[in-house]
């Protein structure tokens, strides 16, 4: 299971690179990180980013097998009412691998 | 060891060479068996959901509905979405409908807003995975997903049926590996144990399902301002519906 506190700086860089890869149209800055528990008792680690045109959430969901974590990138244009899931990836061995971009 | 293991599974788990895993979803063969165990055969998913869901209503499944059923119902025009955190449980969903799957509820609220769903469905006997305390918390929090008239649809094992058929031990071949399984009722819990040996690796796993009587569940839900009613009582399962009391 990945430990986000080890090599935290490297982890921050990996996350930012992934966000920039998926959202090339905006310049995004890291704002905050949080761990939240959803309605179904699922604990999720999130990193929040803010740009001139959008807000982005990068969420990490642990998998029972422990081989990797599932990553979701959601984005909200600042004048839009809701977020949309832009991409899914996999966090493994200190890297985020893009799985697919949602259309 | 305080893991809910019994009989031969407990003995296997006591050996240092045998890995005890705490979640059946950590091994795909255990996952396959567990998913089958919590999906009653008395009710056909397609028949059930065609009967109780309405096209035009937005429905959220928590937990993986059988992929074939999900694909079929989406293809028929039902407006279905799913929250499922484990990637492997969504593997067979048609690529046309993969955008309807979310990993956790906050993303659903972020993308749809609060109170966006007319119905929340817990497929199989998913609700039995929750203890009483977890159910109370769940019912308190679920309101943010549902409209004011929204309903929760679920089914539970009939406890009398489970007590009759538990204590079976059997084996299945899954992905070229023999998986042994057994079940035991302990108080108000159904405990499933699993064991497999794959080349040189041995694993033991377990899962706990909480047994509820329909009336007890309805009384519990009332504590969280939800009214419940029985939609169907069969030999093995009971189908229940809950709605927030306004």
Coordinates of C-alpha atoms in Angstrom, one line a residue, chain B residues 21-209:
Chain B
X21 CA -6.3 -11.5 4.1
X22 CA -8.9 -9.2 5.6
X23 CA -10.8 -8.3 2.5
X24 CA -12.1 -10.8 0.0
X25 CA -11.6 -8.1 -2.7
X26 CA -7.8 -8.5 -2.3
X27 CA -8.0 -11.8 -4.3
X28 CA -10.1 -12.0 -7.4
X29 CA -11.0 -15.7 -6.8
X30 CA -12.3 -14.9 -3.3
X31 CA -14.1 -11.9 -4.9
X32 CA -15.8 -14.1 -7.4
X33 CA -17.0 -16.5 -4.7
X34 CA -18.1 -13.7 -2.4
X35 CA -20.0 -11.9 -5.1
X36 CA -21.9 -15.1 -5.9
X37 CA -22.5 -15.7 -2.2
X38 CA -24.2 -12.3 -1.6
X39 CA -26.3 -12.5 -4.8
X40 CA -29.3 -14.6 -4.0
X41 CA -30.4 -16.9 -6.8
X42 CA -34.1 -16.7 -5.9
X43 CA -34.3 -13.3 -7.5
X44 CA -33.3 -12.5 -11.0
X45 CA -31.7 -9.1 -11.0
X46 CA -33.2 -8.0 -14.3
X47 CA -36.7 -9.0 -13.3
X48 CA -36.3 -7.3 -9.9
X49 CA -35.0 -4.0 -11.3
X50 CA -37.3 -3.9 -14.3
X51 CA -40.2 -4.3 -11.8
X52 CA -39.1 -1.7 -9.2
X53 CA -37.1 0.9 -11.2
X54 CA -38.6 3.4 -13.6
X55 CA -37.1 4.7 -16.8
X56 CA -36.7 8.4 -16.6
X57 CA -35.7 8.2 -12.9
X58 CA -32.0 8.6 -12.1
X59 CA -30.8 5.6 -10.1
X60 CA -27.6 5.1 -8.2
X61 CA -26.3 1.6 -7.3
X62 CA -23.9 1.3 -4.4
X63 CA -21.8 -1.7 -5.0
X64 CA -21.3 -3.6 -8.2
X65 CA -24.4 -4.8 -9.8
X66 CA -23.7 -7.8 -12.1
X67 CA -22.1 -6.2 -15.2
X68 CA -24.4 -8.0 -17.6
X69 CA -27.5 -6.7 -15.8
X70 CA -26.1 -3.2 -15.6
X71 CA -25.2 -3.3 -19.3
X72 CA -28.6 -4.7 -20.2
X73 CA -30.6 -2.2 -18.2
X74 CA -28.5 0.8 -19.4
X75 CA -29.0 -0.4 -22.9
X76 CA -32.8 -0.5 -22.3
X77 CA -32.8 3.1 -21.4
X78 CA -32.6 3.0 -17.6
X79 CA -30.7 6.0 -16.2
X80 CA -28.3 4.0 -14.0
X81 CA -25.1 5.0 -12.2
X82 CA -22.9 3.1 -9.9
X83 CA -20.5 3.8 -7.0
X84 CA -17.9 1.0 -6.9
X85 CA -14.4 1.6 -5.5
X86 CA -12.9 -1.7 -6.6
X87 CA -11.8 -1.5 -10.2
X88 CA -12.0 -5.2 -10.7
X89 CA -15.7 -5.3 -10.0
X90 CA -16.4 -3.0 -12.9
X91 CA -14.2 -4.7 -15.4
X92 CA -17.0 -6.2 -17.5
X93 CA -19.1 -3.1 -17.7
X94 CA -19.6 -2.1 -21.4
X95 CA -17.3 0.7 -22.4
X96 CA -20.4 2.7 -23.4
X97 CA -21.5 2.8 -19.8
X98 CA -18.1 3.2 -18.0
X99 CA -18.7 6.9 -17.6
X100 CA -21.6 6.0 -15.3
X101 CA -19.3 4.5 -12.7
X102 CA -17.8 6.5 -9.8
X103 CA -15.3 5.5 -7.2
X104 CA -16.9 7.2 -4.2
X105 CA -20.0 9.3 -3.3
X106 CA -18.3 12.7 -3.1
X107 CA -17.5 12.6 -6.8
X108 CA -21.2 11.8 -7.4
X109 CA -22.3 14.8 -5.4
X110 CA -19.7 17.0 -7.1
X111 CA -20.8 15.9 -10.6
X112 CA -24.6 15.9 -10.0
X113 CA -25.2 18.1 -7.1
X114 CA -27.0 17.1 -3.9
X115 CA -30.4 15.3 -4.0
X116 CA -29.9 14.2 -7.5
X117 CA -31.2 10.6 -7.4
X118 CA -34.7 9.2 -7.2
X119 CA -33.5 5.8 -6.1
X120 CA -30.5 4.3 -4.4
X121 CA -30.1 0.5 -4.8
X122 CA -27.9 -1.7 -2.7
X123 CA -27.5 -4.8 -5.0
X124 CA -27.2 -8.3 -3.8
X125 CA -27.3 -8.4 0.0
X126 CA -24.9 -5.4 0.2
X127 CA -26.8 -3.9 3.1
X128 CA -25.8 -7.0 5.2
X129 CA -22.2 -5.8 5.0
X130 CA -23.1 -3.0 7.4
X131 CA -23.3 -3.4 11.2
X132 CA -26.1 -1.6 13.0
X133 CA -23.9 1.3 13.8
X134 CA -22.7 1.6 10.2
X135 CA -26.3 1.4 9.0
X136 CA -27.4 4.2 11.2
X137 CA -24.5 6.4 10.0
X138 CA -25.3 5.5 6.4
X139 CA -29.0 6.3 6.7
X140 CA -28.1 9.7 8.3
X141 CA -25.7 10.6 5.4
X142 CA -27.5 9.1 2.4
X143 CA -30.0 12.0 2.3
X144 CA -27.5 14.1 0.4
X145 CA -27.7 11.8 -2.6
X146 CA -31.5 11.3 -2.7
X147 CA -34.4 13.6 -3.7
X148 CA -36.9 14.3 -0.9
X149 CA -39.1 11.5 -2.3
X150 CA -36.1 9.3 -3.0
X151 CA -36.1 5.6 -2.1
X152 CA -33.6 3.0 -1.0
X153 CA -34.1 -0.5 -2.4
X154 CA -32.2 -3.4 -0.9
X155 CA -32.6 -7.1 0.0
X156 CA -31.6 -9.1 3.0
X157 CA -31.2 -12.8 3.6
X158 CA -34.0 -14.5 5.5
X159 CA -32.2 -15.4 8.7
X160 CA -34.1 -18.7 9.0
X161 CA -33.0 -19.8 5.6
X162 CA -29.4 -18.9 6.3
X163 CA -29.4 -20.8 9.6
X164 CA -30.7 -23.9 7.7
X165 CA -28.0 -23.9 4.9
X166 CA -25.0 -22.5 6.7
X167 CA -22.2 -24.9 7.9
X168 CA -21.8 -26.2 4.3
X169 CA -18.2 -26.7 3.2
X170 CA -17.5 -26.9 -0.5
X171 CA -15.0 -26.2 -3.2
X172 CA -15.0 -24.6 -6.6
X173 CA -12.5 -24.3 -9.4
X174 CA -12.0 -20.7 -10.3
X175 CA -9.3 -19.5 -12.8
X176 CA -7.6 -22.9 -12.5
X177 CA -7.4 -22.9 -8.8
X178 CA -9.5 -24.8 -6.2
X179 CA -11.1 -22.5 -3.7
X180 CA -12.5 -24.0 -0.5
X181 CA -15.3 -22.2 1.2
X182 CA -17.4 -22.6 4.3
X183 CA -20.0 -20.7 6.2
X184 CA -21.2 -20.5 9.8
X185 CA -23.8 -18.6 11.7
X186 CA -22.6 -17.0 14.9
X187 CA -25.2 -15.0 16.7
X188 CA -26.6 -12.5 14.2
X189 CA -23.7 -12.9 11.8
X190 CA -23.1 -15.1 8.8
X191 CA -19.4 -15.7 8.5
X192 CA -17.9 -16.9 5.2
X193 CA -14.4 -18.4 5.1
X194 CA -12.3 -19.1 2.1
X195 CA -9.0 -20.9 1.4
X196 CA -6.9 -21.5 -1.7
X197 CA -3.5 -22.7 -2.6
X198 CA -2.1 -21.3 -5.8
X199 CA 1.3 -22.8 -6.6
X200 CA 3.2 -22.1 -3.4
X201 CA 1.0 -19.4 -2.1
X202 CA -1.7 -20.2 0.4
X203 CA -4.4 -17.7 1.5
X204 CA -7.3 -17.7 3.9
X205 CA -9.9 -15.0 3.7
X206 CA -13.2 -14.2 5.5
X207 CA -16.3 -12.0 5.1
X208 CA -19.0 -11.2 7.6
X209 CA -22.6 -10.5 6.7

